[in-house]
Each structure stands twice: as C-alpha cells, then as structure tokens.
C-alpha cells in the first residue's frame, strides 16, 4: 500500500509559503472583512436549504433491493423512518478495492443515531452484488447499512446506472409510497462531508493545483492527498489499530 502524497514541515515552511505577518489590529480588520463574506455565504446556504424544503417531489415505483437479510422493498429501507438519505457508492465489478473517494467519504459517517431525532436514516446503496458489497463494507470498516441494486433498476432510475458515478438522493415516505425529493452528485456531495470543511480552514487548504492559492503555496495534482481504499481498511478495518 502506497503512502498518500504529502508534504513535510520543512517543505511547507519556506519563504514563499507563509502568509504575510501583520500586527493584531490589521489581522482583526482582515478577519472582519472575511467574516462579512462568510456570514453572507451562511445566509445564502440558509436560503438554499429553504428552497430545497419547497422542492416538489416525484413518486417512485415499488422497487425491491437486496439487503443483508435478503430482498427488501424500498419503503422498508427507511427502517420505519419517514425520510431517507441514500449515498450511491461507485462499484467496479471484480475489483478488490472500490472507489477510494467513496470509501473515504463514507468512512466519516460512524455515528448516525442523531438522525433518529429527525425521523431520518442514512444508508449506502451500490450496484455491486450484496454479498460482495457486505464483504467490502467489513473490509474497510464501514458501519452504515448497505443495500444492493444489482437486481433492480433503482440505481439507474435515480441517476446512478451500472458503471456510473457516485451520487446522493433523498426520499420521503408516506405509508408504503416513496417519493424522491432531492439529488446531487460530483462536488455537490461535499456539503455532507466534514473532511473538506476542516481542510478548507487550513492556511494551505487542500493543496491541489486547481485551487486558487497565493504564489508559492504548496500544490499537488488533484486527489493526491486523499486516502485510498487500502488506507481506509488499514485505519478502520477489522485489522486496524483499534481492532
């Protein structure tokens, strides 16, 4: 297993990779100016969330997925809740290690019981056969419930066909009827992540070449700092340090 590309303190702390040093009053003024933009962005996100709550919805067919205990209707995936968040995990047939981005992303979600207070559940759905999916879940230490659409058109019908990408879908249940209320993919999924939020607070950010950074800031190719699937298994899997 290769160690993800990183930077030593010596590589980072050079004359071209340090913010300018100013007095406390100047720093406070700069922080205030940034805070104005941050607060505006927070209010904008509030407005977006309000618009999301006003989205219409579309009724879904009565799909059957494969779960750990066998076939299960989509309405049953809610686990008795009325709201369901589904992360669609990329799957490549016959591969020992699945998408590193998906594996790392879902490894964040280890304590989801707080959703009970909001009448909601968060699960993973993948195109992989359920036996392979559950084996992979255990290998990388994932704790969420997994379901398979290998024998269903559900994934393809909600924007995640076999061989497709990753995505998030949200559903609302009324009795046995399920409705689709929201969808995103690509960088839209970042809003569910705490990893990028933490990294973006750092002076050097994600250190990826596409980011707008000052001249001389450490930057590497896209994804070069990400943990890969074997890294996740080493950290969180059954043979990890906390096993």
mmCIF file of N, CA, C and O in Angstrom, residues 122-163:
data_model
loop_
_atom_site.group_PDB
_atom_site.id
_atom_site.type_symbol
_atom_site.label_atom_id
_atom_site.label_comp_id
_atom_site.label_asym_id
_atom_site.label_seq_id
_atom_site.Cartn_x
_atom_site.Cartn_y
_atom_site.Cartn_z
ATOM 1 N N UNK A 122 -29.798 7.160 7.093
ATOM 2 C CA UNK A 122 -28.764 7.354 6.070
ATOM 3 C C UNK A 122 -28.199 5.970 5.750
ATOM 4 O O UNK A 122 -27.709 5.268 6.640
ATOM 5 N N UNK A 123 -28.248 5.571 4.467
ATOM 6 C CA UNK A 123 -27.759 4.251 4.068
ATOM 7 C C UNK A 123 -26.904 4.372 2.816
ATOM 8 O O UNK A 123 -26.880 5.410 2.144
ATOM 9 N N UNK A 124 -26.200 3.283 2.500
ATOM 10 C CA UNK A 124 -25.429 3.180 1.265
ATOM 11 C C UNK A 124 -26.135 2.214 0.325
ATOM 12 O O UNK A 124 -26.605 1.152 0.746
ATOM 13 N N UNK A 125 -26.192 2.593 -0.936
ATOM 14 C CA UNK A 125 -26.701 1.715 -1.984
ATOM 15 C C UNK A 125 -25.632 1.606 -3.054
ATOM 16 O O UNK A 125 -25.006 2.609 -3.410
ATOM 17 N N UNK A 126 -25.381 0.401 -3.531
ATOM 18 C CA UNK A 126 -24.375 0.200 -4.560
ATOM 19 C C UNK A 126 -24.876 -0.790 -5.593
ATOM 20 O O UNK A 126 -25.785 -1.587 -5.323
ATOM 21 N N UNK A 127 -24.277 -0.757 -6.785
ATOM 22 C CA UNK A 127 -24.648 -1.688 -7.842
ATOM 23 C C UNK A 127 -24.004 -3.055 -7.641
ATOM 24 O O UNK A 127 -24.347 -4.012 -8.322
ATOM 25 N N UNK A 128 -23.060 -3.169 -6.729
ATOM 26 C CA UNK A 128 -22.391 -4.441 -6.506
ATOM 27 C C UNK A 128 -23.312 -5.484 -5.913
ATOM 28 O O UNK A 128 -24.229 -5.157 -5.154
ATOM 29 N N UNK A 129 -23.104 -6.760 -6.215
ATOM 30 C CA UNK A 129 -23.895 -7.829 -5.591
ATOM 31 C C UNK A 129 -23.808 -7.726 -4.076
ATOM 32 O O UNK A 129 -22.760 -7.389 -3.520
ATOM 33 N N UNK A 130 -24.887 -8.043 -3.398
ATOM 34 C CA UNK A 130 -24.966 -7.772 -1.970
ATOM 35 C C UNK A 130 -23.888 -8.510 -1.181
ATOM 36 O O UNK A 130 -23.302 -7.948 -0.241
ATOM 37 N N UNK A 131 -23.575 -9.753 -1.536
ATOM 38 C CA UNK A 131 -22.541 -10.480 -0.797
ATOM 39 C C UNK A 131 -21.184 -9.793 -0.927
ATOM 40 O O UNK A 131 -20.442 -9.653 0.060
ATOM 41 N N UNK A 132 -20.844 -9.361 -2.135
ATOM 42 C CA UNK A 132 -19.578 -8.663 -2.353
ATOM 43 C C UNK A 132 -19.584 -7.312 -1.650
ATOM 44 O O UNK A 132 -18.573 -6.883 -1.084
ATOM 45 N N UNK A 133 -20.732 -6.635 -1.706
ATOM 46 C CA UNK A 133 -20.832 -5.312 -1.075
ATOM 47 C C UNK A 133 -20.648 -5.410 0.435
ATOM 48 O O UNK A 133 -19.940 -4.599 1.042
ATOM 49 N N UNK A 134 -21.272 -6.395 1.048
ATOM 50 C CA UNK A 134 -21.163 -6.547 2.508
ATOM 51 C C UNK A 134 -19.751 -6.960 2.912
ATOM 52 O O UNK A 134 -19.242 -6.532 3.952
ATOM 53 N N UNK A 135 -19.111 -7.785 2.085
ATOM 54 C CA UNK A 135 -17.729 -8.169 2.376
ATOM 55 C C UNK A 135 -16.811 -6.957 2.297
ATOM 56 O O UNK A 135 -15.897 -6.786 3.125
ATOM 57 N N UNK A 136 -17.057 -6.090 1.312
ATOM 58 C CA UNK A 136 -16.245 -4.882 1.177
ATOM 59 C C UNK A 136 -16.501 -3.938 2.346
ATOM 60 O O UNK A 136 -15.568 -3.336 2.894
ATOM 61 N N UNK A 137 -17.760 -3.821 2.729
ATOM 62 C CA UNK A 137 -18.110 -2.983 3.879
ATOM 63 C C UNK A 137 -17.305 -3.394 5.101
ATOM 64 O O UNK A 137 -16.734 -2.552 5.801
ATOM 65 N N UNK A 138 -17.242 -4.687 5.369
ATOM 66 C CA UNK A 138 -16.499 -5.172 6.535
ATOM 67 C C UNK A 138 -14.996 -4.921 6.380
ATOM 68 O O UNK A 138 -14.308 -4.567 7.343
ATOM 69 N N UNK A 139 -14.491 -5.103 5.155
ATOM 70 C CA UNK A 139 -13.052 -4.969 4.924
ATOM 71 C C UNK A 139 -12.564 -3.562 5.223
ATOM 72 O O UNK A 139 -11.459 -3.361 5.735
ATOM 73 N N UNK A 140 -13.372 -2.570 4.889
ATOM 74 C CA UNK A 140 -12.936 -1.175 5.077
ATOM 75 C C UNK A 140 -13.491 -0.559 6.354
ATOM 76 O O UNK A 140 -13.269 0.621 6.617
ATOM 77 N N UNK A 141 -14.209 -1.347 7.158
ATOM 78 C CA UNK A 141 -14.686 -0.853 8.448
ATOM 79 C C UNK A 141 -15.873 0.080 8.369
ATOM 80 O O UNK A 141 -16.105 0.864 9.303
ATOM 81 N N UNK A 142 -16.649 0.008 7.293
ATOM 82 C CA UNK A 142 -17.821 0.872 7.174
ATOM 83 C C UNK A 142 -18.910 0.394 8.123
ATOM 84 O O UNK A 142 -19.073 -0.807 8.343
ATOM 85 N N UNK A 143 -19.676 1.316 8.696
ATOM 86 C CA UNK A 143 -20.674 0.942 9.703
ATOM 87 C C UNK A 143 -22.110 1.173 9.259
ATOM 88 O O UNK A 143 -23.038 0.761 9.961
ATOM 89 N N UNK A 144 -22.325 1.831 8.134
ATOM 90 C CA UNK A 144 -23.689 2.087 7.689
ATOM 91 C C UNK A 144 -24.317 0.835 7.096
ATOM 92 O O UNK A 144 -23.609 -0.079 6.660
ATOM 93 N N UNK A 145 -25.645 0.806 7.038
ATOM 94 C CA UNK A 145 -26.358 -0.268 6.362
ATOM 95 C C UNK A 145 -26.143 -0.144 4.852
ATOM 96 O O UNK A 145 -26.224 0.962 4.301
ATOM 97 N N UNK A 146 -25.855 -1.273 4.204
ATOM 98 C CA UNK A 146 -25.642 -1.309 2.755
ATOM 99 C C UNK A 146 -26.767 -2.091 2.084
ATOM 100 O O UNK A 146 -27.257 -3.099 2.616
ATOM 101 N N UNK A 147 -27.125 -1.629 0.894
ATOM 102 C CA UNK A 147 -28.104 -2.311 0.055
ATOM 103 C C UNK A 147 -27.564 -2.370 -1.371
ATOM 104 O O UNK A 147 -26.751 -1.540 -1.776
ATOM 105 N N UNK A 148 -28.046 -3.372 -2.112
ATOM 106 C CA UNK A 148 -27.591 -3.565 -3.483
ATOM 107 C C UNK A 148 -28.739 -3.383 -4.467
ATOM 108 O O UNK A 148 -29.876 -3.804 -4.205
ATOM 109 N N UNK A 149 -28.431 -2.763 -5.606
ATOM 110 C CA UNK A 149 -29.389 -2.645 -6.703
ATOM 111 C C UNK A 149 -28.969 -3.504 -7.889
ATOM 112 O O UNK A 149 -29.354 -3.248 -9.022
ATOM 113 N N UNK A 150 -28.154 -4.555 -7.618
ATOM 114 C CA UNK A 150 -27.689 -5.421 -8.693
ATOM 115 C C UNK A 150 -28.847 -6.082 -9.431
ATOM 116 O O UNK A 150 -28.736 -6.387 -10.629
ATOM 117 N N UNK A 151 -29.962 -6.282 -8.741
ATOM 118 C CA UNK A 151 -31.123 -6.934 -9.349
ATOM 119 C C UNK A 151 -32.298 -5.975 -9.476
ATOM 120 O O UNK A 151 -33.456 -6.402 -9.499
ATOM 121 N N UNK A 152 -32.016 -4.687 -9.554
ATOM 122 C CA UNK A 152 -33.062 -3.664 -9.612
ATOM 123 C C UNK A 152 -32.628 -2.527 -10.521
ATOM 124 O O UNK A 152 -31.428 -2.286 -10.684
ATOM 125 N N UNK A 153 -33.594 -1.845 -11.103
ATOM 126 C CA UNK A 153 -33.293 -0.655 -11.916
ATOM 127 C C UNK A 153 -33.262 0.609 -11.073
ATOM 128 O O UNK A 153 -33.114 1.710 -11.615
ATOM 129 N N UNK A 154 -33.365 0.470 -9.761
ATOM 130 C CA UNK A 154 -33.443 1.639 -8.890
ATOM 131 C C UNK A 154 -32.284 2.599 -9.118
ATOM 132 O O UNK A 154 -32.477 3.802 -9.294
ATOM 133 N N UNK A 155 -31.043 2.093 -9.099
ATOM 134 C CA UNK A 155 -29.886 2.966 -9.274
ATOM 135 C C UNK A 155 -29.938 3.721 -10.583
ATOM 136 O O UNK A 155 -29.740 4.943 -10.626
ATOM 137 N N UNK A 156 -30.182 2.994 -11.673
ATOM 138 C CA UNK A 156 -30.232 3.633 -12.983
ATOM 139 C C UNK A 156 -31.333 4.675 -13.056
ATOM 140 O O UNK A 156 -31.176 5.733 -13.689
ATOM 141 N N UNK A 157 -32.444 4.419 -12.386
ATOM 142 C CA UNK A 157 -33.584 5.330 -12.457
ATOM 143 C C UNK A 157 -33.391 6.607 -11.652
ATOM 144 O O UNK A 157 -34.120 7.586 -11.850
ATOM 145 N N UNK A 158 -32.424 6.602 -10.730
ATOM 146 C CA UNK A 158 -32.176 7.812 -9.925
ATOM 147 C C UNK A 158 -30.806 8.408 -10.232
ATOM 148 O O UNK A 158 -30.194 9.073 -9.400
ATOM 149 N N UNK A 159 -30.318 8.158 -11.440
ATOM 150 C CA UNK A 159 -29.115 8.835 -11.907
ATOM 151 C C UNK A 159 -27.814 8.147 -11.612
ATOM 152 O O UNK A 159 -26.752 8.758 -11.756
ATOM 153 N N UNK A 160 -27.861 6.864 -11.215
ATOM 154 C CA UNK A 160 -26.624 6.146 -10.890
ATOM 155 C C UNK A 160 -26.668 4.763 -11.550
ATOM 156 O O UNK A 160 -26.841 3.737 -10.887
ATOM 157 N N UNK A 161 -26.480 4.702 -12.868
ATOM 158 C CA UNK A 161 -26.542 3.420 -13.568
ATOM 159 C C UNK A 161 -25.299 2.576 -13.309
ATOM 160 O O UNK A 161 -24.295 3.085 -12.788
ATOM 161 N N UNK A 162 -25.340 1.291 -13.645
ATOM 162 C CA UNK A 162 -24.133 0.458 -13.510
ATOM 163 C C UNK A 162 -22.963 1.087 -14.256
ATOM 164 O O UNK A 162 -23.117 1.571 -15.387
ATOM 165 N N UNK A 163 -21.797 1.100 -13.610
ATOM 166 C CA UNK A 163 -20.637 1.736 -14.213
ATOM 167 C C UNK A 163 -20.670 3.244 -14.120
ATOM 168 O O UNK A 163 -19.803 3.929 -14.661
#
